[in-house]
Amino acid sequence: MSSTSNEFGENLGTQVGINHGQIYFSSAPRETPQQNIDNEVLRSLVFPQMLDRRDNIEPCHPDTCQWILELEKYKSWRSQSRGLLWIKGKPGAGKSTLMLFLHDKLKKDTDHGIRLEFFFTARGAEMQRIPLGMLRSLLSQIFDRDATVRPQVREAYEQRCRQFGYGERGWEWPRVMLEELLAGTILASASRQHIMIFVDALDEAGAESAQYLAAYFHRLINRAEKMNVTVQICISCRHYPIMESDPAREICVEHYNHDDIARYTKDIIVDTDVGDSPGQETREALAEQLIRQCNGVFQWAHLIMPLIRQKILEGESFDDIRCWLHEVPAGLEDVYTYILNNVIESRNRAQSLLLFHMGEDRRVC
């Protein structure tokens, strides 16, 4: 453990923490041996990209996502002490944006308990797309936020160090050990306070891992039920062949996002008004056509609206824009291809491919 001295000659050590979701390393008065071990435990669990996916999700458009707060399935989940809520939807429907909205909403509305979160991404670093990364991230969060659960994790860490060496770790946490440590710390903490867990894009862990983790979280809820402790879990994923979930606790995003897509598209069209803009009826017709074509896929509208805005600014008639819109393919992947082949100049395509790939991590999926 490295240490420095401040201007008063006091010995300082490097302290690891997670504050409001941000990993930080700070100078603090020299730690006790226990604090030193706790910092080493956190170092062994956190990884640099742990928060990247969540931090790169587009925030919801103003006055959207509110619909979920009024659904009986959501209210039922929130009103009970424990349970698992599934947020399901097509690719690009807006699941991740909705998960971020719920996470931030509940964080603002409740000042007690602990909220843990992990956002999978198949395009990220290895730890962002495998169960081991999720387990390490969730365990680091609860270890950091609830001192009462630290002894069992600390003991497991020291045992591994005795077996495989201290200092620069030459070992990794085994998945099975992390699974039991995470479940044990969550249930222990939940005996004193409310625990809420958000896991986004479970399908991006891959079919086998998604099945495995779904079963793991179902078992965790069953254990919480038997112990009569408060644990609520919210998981988002595509329509995926995973373990059957309680149909009363499953929300399909594309069944409810029509009004959100309508608000988003109409707001942009109104904001793009130019001197000789057509009447309200013509603008409504364009918006309604786009809403029909996107078929519940918010990302489709998110990709097409900048092109429509540009056409309006360049003076194209709304009738011509509607004719052009009919040519745009319906599939999300086909839209990316269409834009690259028909909209972007050839000399800019290589850069655009890179930007599209980077932009995927800011998608409203």
GROMACS .gro file of C-alpha atoms in nm:
model
  365
    1MET     CA    1   0.000   0.000   0.000
    2SER     CA    2   0.158   0.328  -0.102
    3SER     CA    3   0.173   0.625   0.132
    4THR     CA    4   0.273   0.989   0.108
    5SER     CA    5   0.322   1.278   0.348
    6ASN     CA    6   0.125   1.601   0.343
    7GLU     CA    7   0.266   1.945   0.423
    8PHE     CA    8   0.216   1.886   0.796
    9GLY     CA    9   0.426   1.570   0.788
   10GLU     CA   10   0.129   1.341   0.850
   11ASN     CA   11   0.148   1.001   0.688
   12LEU     CA   12  -0.120   0.953   0.426
   13GLY     CA   13  -0.239   0.639   0.253
   14THR     CA   14  -0.433   0.578  -0.064
   15GLN     CA   15  -0.798   0.507   0.009
   16VAL     CA   16  -1.033   0.340  -0.239
   17GLY     CA   17  -1.405   0.416  -0.245
   18ILE     CA   18  -1.718   0.434  -0.458
   19ASN     CA   19  -1.902   0.762  -0.407
   20HIS     CA   20  -2.233   0.820  -0.590
   21GLY     CA   21  -2.131   0.552  -0.838
   22GLN     CA   22  -1.783   0.697  -0.903
   23ILE     CA   23  -1.467   0.499  -0.821
   24TYR     CA   24  -1.214   0.720  -0.647
   25PHE     CA   25  -0.867   0.694  -0.495
   26SER     CA   26  -0.797   0.953  -0.229
   27SER     CA   27  -0.535   1.042   0.029
   28ALA     CA   28  -0.639   0.977   0.387
   29PRO     CA   29  -0.465   0.951   0.726
   30ARG     CA   30  -0.262   0.630   0.741
   31GLU     CA   31  -0.507   0.342   0.757
   32THR     CA   32  -0.538   0.088   1.030
   33PRO     CA   33  -0.451  -0.267   0.923
   34GLN     CA   34  -0.822  -0.336   0.879
   35GLN     CA   35  -0.874  -0.030   0.660
   36ASN     CA   36  -0.570  -0.131   0.461
   37ILE     CA   37  -0.719  -0.475   0.397
   38ASP     CA   38  -1.056  -0.320   0.305
   39ASN     CA   39  -0.892  -0.101   0.044
   40GLU     CA   40  -0.710  -0.403  -0.095
   41VAL     CA   41  -1.041  -0.591  -0.114
   42LEU     CA   42  -1.197  -0.307  -0.313
   43ARG     CA   43  -0.897  -0.291  -0.543
   44SER     CA   44  -0.937  -0.662  -0.610
   45LEU     CA   45  -1.303  -0.617  -0.709
   46VAL     CA   46  -1.330  -0.290  -0.904
   47PHE     CA   47  -1.218  -0.255  -1.266
   48PRO     CA   48  -1.167   0.060  -1.478
   49GLN     CA   49  -1.470   0.018  -1.707
   50MET     CA   50  -1.712  -0.074  -1.427
   51LEU     CA   51  -1.927   0.239  -1.470
   52ASP     CA   52  -1.871   0.318  -1.837
   53ARG     CA   53  -2.189   0.170  -1.983
   54ARG     CA   54  -2.420   0.338  -1.734
   55ASP     CA   55  -2.246   0.672  -1.773
   56ASN     CA   56  -2.284   0.659  -2.153
   57ILE     CA   57  -2.657   0.590  -2.174
   58GLU     CA   58  -2.858   0.875  -2.324
   59PRO     CA   59  -3.083   1.035  -2.058
   60CYS     CA   60  -3.449   1.016  -2.142
   61HIS     CA   61  -3.614   1.288  -2.350
   62PRO     CA   62  -3.806   1.539  -2.132
   63ASP     CA   63  -4.139   1.405  -2.003
   64THR     CA   64  -4.080   1.051  -2.126
   65CYS     CA   65  -4.054   0.720  -1.933
   66GLN     CA   66  -4.313   0.845  -1.683
   67TRP     CA   67  -4.563   0.582  -1.799
   68ILE     CA   68  -4.392   0.302  -1.610
   69LEU     CA   69  -4.462   0.470  -1.275
   70GLU     CA   70  -4.836   0.430  -1.337
   71LEU     CA   71  -4.835   0.063  -1.440
   72GLU     CA   72  -4.993  -0.176  -1.191
   73LYS     CA   73  -4.715  -0.431  -1.246
   74TYR     CA   74  -4.456  -0.173  -1.146
   75LYS     CA   75  -4.660  -0.046  -0.851
   76SER     CA   76  -4.710  -0.402  -0.729
   77TRP     CA   77  -4.337  -0.471  -0.745
   78ARG     CA   78  -4.255  -0.149  -0.560
   79SER     CA   79  -4.516  -0.206  -0.290
   80GLN     CA   80  -4.389  -0.550  -0.191
   81SER     CA   81  -4.085  -0.626   0.019
   82ARG     CA   82  -3.922  -0.853  -0.234
   83GLY     CA   83  -3.960  -0.956  -0.594
   84LEU     CA   84  -3.812  -0.955  -0.942
   85LEU     CA   85  -3.928  -0.716  -1.214
   86TRP     CA   86  -3.841  -0.787  -1.578
   87ILE     CA   87  -3.813  -0.502  -1.829
   88LYS     CA   88  -3.824  -0.668  -2.171
   89GLY     CA   89  -3.826  -0.532  -2.523
   90LYS     CA   90  -3.700  -0.535  -2.878
   91PRO     CA   91  -3.345  -0.422  -2.954
   92GLY     CA   92  -3.354  -0.042  -2.948
   93ALA     CA   93  -3.691  -0.015  -2.772
   94GLY     CA   94  -3.545   0.201  -2.494
   95LYS     CA   95  -3.482  -0.052  -2.215
   96SER     CA   96  -3.150   0.090  -2.097
   97THR     CA   97  -3.279   0.447  -2.093
   98LEU     CA   98  -3.581   0.327  -1.894
   99MET     CA   99  -3.356   0.142  -1.649
  100LEU     CA  100  -3.144   0.453  -1.597
  101PHE     CA  101  -3.462   0.657  -1.545
  102LEU     CA  102  -3.589   0.413  -1.280
  103HIS     CA  103  -3.253   0.393  -1.107
  104ASP     CA  104  -3.219   0.772  -1.085
  105LYS     CA  105  -3.585   0.821  -0.991
  106LEU     CA  106  -3.570   0.574  -0.702
  107LYS     CA  107  -3.234   0.709  -0.591
  108LYS     CA  108  -3.384   1.058  -0.569
  109ASP     CA  109  -3.711   0.951  -0.406
  110THR     CA  110  -3.566   0.721  -0.139
  111ASP     CA  111  -3.294   0.824   0.101
  112HIS     CA  112  -3.266   0.491   0.280
  113GLY     CA  113  -3.140   0.150   0.181
  114ILE     CA  114  -2.879   0.053  -0.076
  115ARG     CA  115  -2.906   0.047  -0.455
  116LEU     CA  116  -2.668  -0.167  -0.657
  117GLU     CA  117  -2.640  -0.159  -1.034
  118PHE     CA  118  -2.462  -0.320  -1.325
  119PHE     CA  119  -2.507  -0.241  -1.695
  120PHE     CA  120  -2.386  -0.513  -1.932
  121THR     CA  121  -2.256  -0.423  -2.277
  122ALA     CA  122  -2.148  -0.679  -2.536
  123ARG     CA  123  -1.925  -0.420  -2.706
  124GLY     CA  124  -1.728  -0.332  -2.395
  125ALA     CA  125  -1.425  -0.477  -2.220
  126GLU     CA  126  -1.443  -0.840  -2.111
  127MET     CA  127  -1.551  -0.757  -1.756
  128GLN     CA  128  -1.844  -0.552  -1.892
  129ARG     CA  129  -1.995  -0.852  -2.067
  130ILE     CA  130  -1.936  -1.154  -1.843
  131PRO     CA  131  -2.097  -1.266  -1.513
  132LEU     CA  132  -1.766  -1.230  -1.327
  133GLY     CA  133  -1.763  -0.856  -1.400
  134MET     CA  134  -2.118  -0.815  -1.270
  135LEU     CA  135  -2.043  -1.014  -0.954
  136ARG     CA  136  -1.728  -0.814  -0.881
  137SER     CA  137  -1.904  -0.484  -0.943
  138LEU     CA  138  -2.209  -0.558  -0.726
  139LEU     CA  139  -1.996  -0.701  -0.445
  140SER     CA  140  -1.765  -0.398  -0.448
  141GLN     CA  141  -2.066  -0.167  -0.417
  142ILE     CA  142  -2.225  -0.339  -0.119
  143PHE     CA  143  -1.884  -0.387   0.046
  144ASP     CA  144  -1.820  -0.013   0.013
  145ARG     CA  145  -2.164   0.096   0.137
  146ASP     CA  146  -2.234  -0.140   0.427
  147ALA     CA  147  -1.951  -0.187   0.677
  148THR     CA  148  -2.138  -0.462   0.861
  149VAL     CA  149  -2.098  -0.709   0.573
  150ARG     CA  150  -1.727  -0.653   0.526
  151PRO     CA  151  -1.595  -0.919   0.768
  152GLN     CA  152  -1.709  -1.216   0.556
  153VAL     CA  153  -1.561  -1.065   0.238
  154ARG     CA  154  -1.244  -0.963   0.418
  155GLU     CA  155  -1.205  -1.317   0.554
  156ALA     CA  156  -1.248  -1.468   0.208
  157TYR     CA  157  -0.994  -1.225   0.063
  158GLU     CA  158  -0.734  -1.298   0.330
  159GLN     CA  159  -0.785  -1.671   0.287
  160ARG     CA  160  -0.716  -1.639  -0.087
  161CYS     CA  161  -0.407  -1.428  -0.012
  162ARG     CA  162  -0.275  -1.690   0.231
  163GLN     CA  163  -0.323  -1.955  -0.035
  164PHE     CA  164  -0.196  -1.767  -0.339
  165GLY     CA  165   0.005  -1.472  -0.212
  166TYR     CA  166  -0.028  -1.112  -0.090
  167GLY     CA  167   0.085  -0.790  -0.256
  168GLU     CA  168   0.045  -0.781  -0.634
  169ARG     CA  169  -0.232  -1.037  -0.671
  170GLY     CA  170  -0.145  -1.343  -0.873
  171TRP     CA  171  -0.496  -1.480  -0.835
  172GLU     CA  172  -0.851  -1.400  -0.940
  173TRP     CA  173  -1.178  -1.430  -0.754
  174PRO     CA  174  -1.354  -1.758  -0.849
  175ARG     CA  175  -1.707  -1.707  -0.980
  176VAL     CA  176  -1.866  -1.957  -0.739
  177MET     CA  177  -1.706  -1.783  -0.440
  178LEU     CA  178  -1.824  -1.442  -0.563
  179GLU     CA  179  -2.178  -1.572  -0.613
  180GLU     CA  180  -2.202  -1.692  -0.255
  181LEU     CA  181  -2.031  -1.384  -0.111
  182LEU     CA  182  -2.264  -1.153  -0.304
  183ALA     CA  183  -2.578  -1.343  -0.204
  184GLY     CA  184  -2.463  -1.364   0.158
  185THR     CA  185  -2.379  -0.994   0.188
  186ILE     CA  186  -2.702  -0.886   0.017
  187LEU     CA  187  -2.919  -1.101   0.244
  188ALA     CA  188  -2.728  -0.994   0.556
  189SER     CA  189  -2.756  -0.627   0.464
  190ALA     CA  190  -3.124  -0.670   0.370
  191SER     CA  191  -3.201  -0.783   0.724
  192ARG     CA  192  -3.134  -0.422   0.831
  193GLN     CA  193  -3.233  -0.215   0.527
  194HIS     CA  194  -3.392  -0.217   0.183
  195ILE     CA  195  -3.171  -0.356  -0.097
  196MET     CA  196  -3.253  -0.279  -0.461
  197ILE     CA  197  -3.055  -0.422  -0.753
  198PHE     CA  198  -3.061  -0.306  -1.117
  199VAL     CA  199  -2.910  -0.524  -1.390
  200ASP     CA  200  -2.937  -0.390  -1.744
  201ALA     CA  201  -2.904  -0.578  -2.075
  202LEU     CA  202  -2.872  -0.926  -1.926
  203ASP     CA  203  -2.893  -1.076  -2.275
  204GLU     CA  204  -2.563  -0.908  -2.366
  205ALA     CA  205  -2.388  -1.154  -2.135
  206GLY     CA  206  -2.474  -1.427  -2.391
  207ALA     CA  207  -2.744  -1.694  -2.393
  208GLU     CA  208  -2.586  -1.939  -2.150
  209SER     CA  209  -2.476  -1.673  -1.902
  210ALA     CA  210  -2.813  -1.496  -1.918
  211GLN     CA  211  -2.991  -1.822  -1.832
  212TYR     CA  212  -2.748  -1.886  -1.549
  213LEU     CA  213  -2.777  -1.539  -1.397
  214ALA     CA  214  -3.157  -1.538  -1.427
  215ALA     CA  215  -3.165  -1.859  -1.223
  216TYR     CA  216  -2.918  -1.706  -0.974
  217PHE     CA  217  -3.139  -1.402  -0.915
  218HIS     CA  218  -3.452  -1.617  -0.882
  219ARG     CA  219  -3.274  -1.821  -0.614
  220LEU     CA  220  -3.169  -1.501  -0.439
  221ILE     CA  221  -3.530  -1.381  -0.426
  222ASN     CA  222  -3.641  -1.721  -0.293
  223ARG     CA  223  -3.380  -1.702  -0.017
  224ALA     CA  224  -3.491  -1.349   0.068
  225GLU     CA  225  -3.850  -1.475   0.089
  226LYS     CA  226  -3.755  -1.750   0.333
  227MET     CA  227  -3.552  -1.508   0.546
  228ASN     CA  228  -3.825  -1.241   0.528
  229VAL     CA  229  -3.581  -0.970   0.421
  230THR     CA  230  -3.630  -0.684   0.174
  231VAL     CA  231  -3.466  -0.741  -0.166
  232GLN     CA  232  -3.602  -0.605  -0.494
  233ILE     CA  233  -3.440  -0.679  -0.830
  234CYS     CA  234  -3.505  -0.513  -1.166
  235ILE     CA  235  -3.356  -0.677  -1.476
  236SER     CA  236  -3.381  -0.565  -1.837
  237CYS     CA  237  -3.322  -0.788  -2.138
  238ARG     CA  238  -3.440  -0.851  -2.492
  239HIS     CA  239  -3.714  -1.104  -2.563
  240TYR     CA  240  -3.483  -1.389  -2.491
  241PRO     CA  241  -3.523  -1.761  -2.414
  242ILE     CA  242  -3.438  -1.732  -2.047
  243MET     CA  243  -3.600  -1.879  -1.737
  244GLU     CA  244  -3.973  -1.816  -1.723
  245SER     CA  245  -4.050  -1.506  -1.520
  246ASP     CA  246  -4.372  -1.429  -1.338
  247PRO     CA  247  -4.594  -1.278  -1.610
  248ALA     CA  248  -4.739  -1.040  -1.352
  249ARG     CA  249  -4.390  -0.889  -1.312
  250GLU     CA  250  -4.289  -0.853  -1.677
  251ILE     CA  251  -4.318  -0.522  -1.864
  252CYS     CA  252  -4.277  -0.511  -2.243
  253VAL     CA  253  -4.138  -0.169  -2.335
  254GLU     CA  254  -4.267  -0.149  -2.694
  255HIS     CA  255  -4.623  -0.196  -2.565
  256TYR     CA  256  -4.599   0.135  -2.380
  257ASN     CA  257  -4.343   0.360  -2.552
  258HIS     CA  258  -4.566   0.492  -2.834
  259ASP     CA  259  -4.638   0.823  -2.659
  260ASP     CA  260  -4.270   0.869  -2.571
  261ILE     CA  261  -4.165   0.824  -2.934
  262ALA     CA  262  -4.444   1.059  -3.042
  263ARG     CA  263  -4.331   1.328  -2.798
  264TYR     CA  264  -3.968   1.293  -2.905
  265THR     CA  265  -4.040   1.313  -3.279
  266LYS     CA  266  -4.293   1.595  -3.254
  267ASP     CA  267  -4.068   1.801  -3.027
  268ILE     CA  268  -3.784   1.781  -3.278
  269ILE     CA  269  -4.009   1.868  -3.572
  270VAL     CA  270  -4.152   2.167  -3.386
  271ASP     CA  271  -3.804   2.280  -3.276
  272THR     CA  272  -3.688   2.262  -3.639
  273ASP     CA  273  -3.955   2.501  -3.768
  274VAL     CA  274  -3.826   2.737  -4.036
  275GLY     CA  275  -3.976   3.042  -4.203
  276ASP     CA  276  -4.228   2.878  -4.436
  277SER     CA  277  -4.313   2.580  -4.218
  278PRO     CA  278  -4.627   2.388  -4.311
  279GLY     CA  279  -4.930   2.376  -4.088
  280GLN     CA  280  -4.984   2.163  -3.782
  281GLU     CA  281  -5.168   1.894  -3.979
  282THR     CA  282  -4.875   1.839  -4.217
  283ARG     CA  283  -4.625   1.817  -3.932
  284GLU     CA  284  -4.851   1.572  -3.748
  285ALA     CA  285  -4.875   1.354  -4.060
  286LEU     CA  286  -4.495   1.331  -4.083
  287ALA     CA  287  -4.462   1.249  -3.714
  288GLU     CA  288  -4.734   0.983  -3.729
  289GLN     CA  289  -4.572   0.818  -4.031
  290LEU     CA  290  -4.239   0.799  -3.851
  291ILE     CA  291  -4.403   0.659  -3.537
  292ARG     CA  292  -4.572   0.385  -3.740
  293GLN     CA  293  -4.252   0.293  -3.921
  294CYS     CA  294  -4.036   0.269  -3.610
  295ASN     CA  295  -4.279   0.009  -3.466
  296GLY     CA  296  -4.183   0.061  -3.104
  297VAL     CA  297  -3.807   0.081  -3.170
  298PHE     CA  298  -3.701   0.412  -3.015
  299GLN     CA  299  -3.349   0.382  -3.153
  300TRP     CA  300  -3.489   0.376  -3.508
  301ALA     CA  301  -3.650   0.717  -3.450
  302HIS     CA  302  -3.333   0.835  -3.275
  303LEU     CA  303  -3.130   0.757  -3.588
  304ILE     CA  304  -3.375   0.898  -3.841
  305MET     CA  305  -3.480   1.223  -3.671
  306PRO     CA  306  -3.146   1.403  -3.725
  307LEU     CA  307  -3.176   1.325  -4.097
  308ILE     CA  308  -3.532   1.458  -4.107
  309ARG     CA  309  -3.424   1.769  -3.920
  310GLN     CA  310  -3.145   1.828  -4.173
  311LYS     CA  311  -3.385   1.788  -4.464
  312ILE     CA  312  -3.624   2.042  -4.310
  313LEU     CA  313  -3.340   2.290  -4.257
  314GLU     CA  314  -3.229   2.242  -4.619
  315GLY     CA  315  -3.575   2.338  -4.738
  316GLU     CA  316  -3.714   2.003  -4.854
  317SER     CA  317  -4.092   1.986  -4.857
  318PHE     CA  318  -4.266   1.771  -4.599
  319ASP     CA  319  -4.425   1.570  -4.884
  320ASP     CA  320  -4.080   1.490  -5.023
  321ILE     CA  321  -3.956   1.397  -4.677
  322ARG     CA  322  -4.248   1.159  -4.633
  323CYS     CA  323  -4.174   0.998  -4.970
  324TRP     CA  324  -3.810   0.957  -4.868
  325LEU     CA  325  -3.914   0.809  -4.533
  326HIS     CA  326  -4.096   0.526  -4.712
  327GLU     CA  327  -3.761   0.420  -4.857
  328VAL     CA  328  -3.596   0.381  -4.517
  329PRO     CA  329  -3.580   0.012  -4.412
  330ALA     CA  330  -3.762  -0.105  -4.100
  331GLY     CA  331  -3.490  -0.316  -3.936
  332LEU     CA  332  -3.250  -0.144  -3.698
  333GLU     CA  333  -2.939  -0.302  -3.850
  334ASP     CA  334  -3.071  -0.222  -4.198
  335VAL     CA  335  -3.108   0.143  -4.098
  336TYR     CA  336  -2.739   0.161  -4.002
  337THR     CA  337  -2.647   0.012  -4.339
  338TYR     CA  338  -2.886   0.243  -4.524
  339ILE     CA  339  -2.740   0.553  -4.358
  340LEU     CA  340  -2.383   0.446  -4.432
  341ASN     CA  341  -2.460   0.363  -4.795
  342ASN     CA  342  -2.704   0.639  -4.886
  343VAL     CA  343  -2.650   0.934  -4.654
  344ILE     CA  344  -2.284   0.953  -4.561
  345GLU     CA  345  -2.031   1.051  -4.827
  346SER     CA  346  -1.790   0.772  -4.916
  347ARG     CA  347  -1.482   0.958  -4.792
  348ASN     CA  348  -1.636   0.984  -4.445
  349ARG     CA  349  -1.761   0.625  -4.414
  350ALA     CA  350  -1.463   0.481  -4.226
  351GLN     CA  351  -1.488   0.751  -3.961
  352SER     CA  352  -1.866   0.714  -3.953
  353LEU     CA  353  -1.842   0.340  -3.896
  354LEU     CA  354  -1.624   0.410  -3.592
  355LEU     CA  355  -1.864   0.678  -3.467
  356PHE     CA  356  -2.164   0.449  -3.514
  357HIS     CA  357  -1.985   0.180  -3.314
  358MET     CA  358  -1.903   0.429  -3.039
  359GLY     CA  359  -2.255   0.569  -3.053
  360GLU     CA  360  -2.397   0.224  -2.986
  361ASP     CA  361  -2.295   0.272  -2.624
  362ARG     CA  362  -2.515   0.581  -2.611
  363ARG     CA  363  -2.814   0.408  -2.766
  364VAL     CA  364  -3.164   0.425  -2.620
  365CYS     CA  365  -3.201   0.048  -2.618
   0.00000   0.00000   0.00000
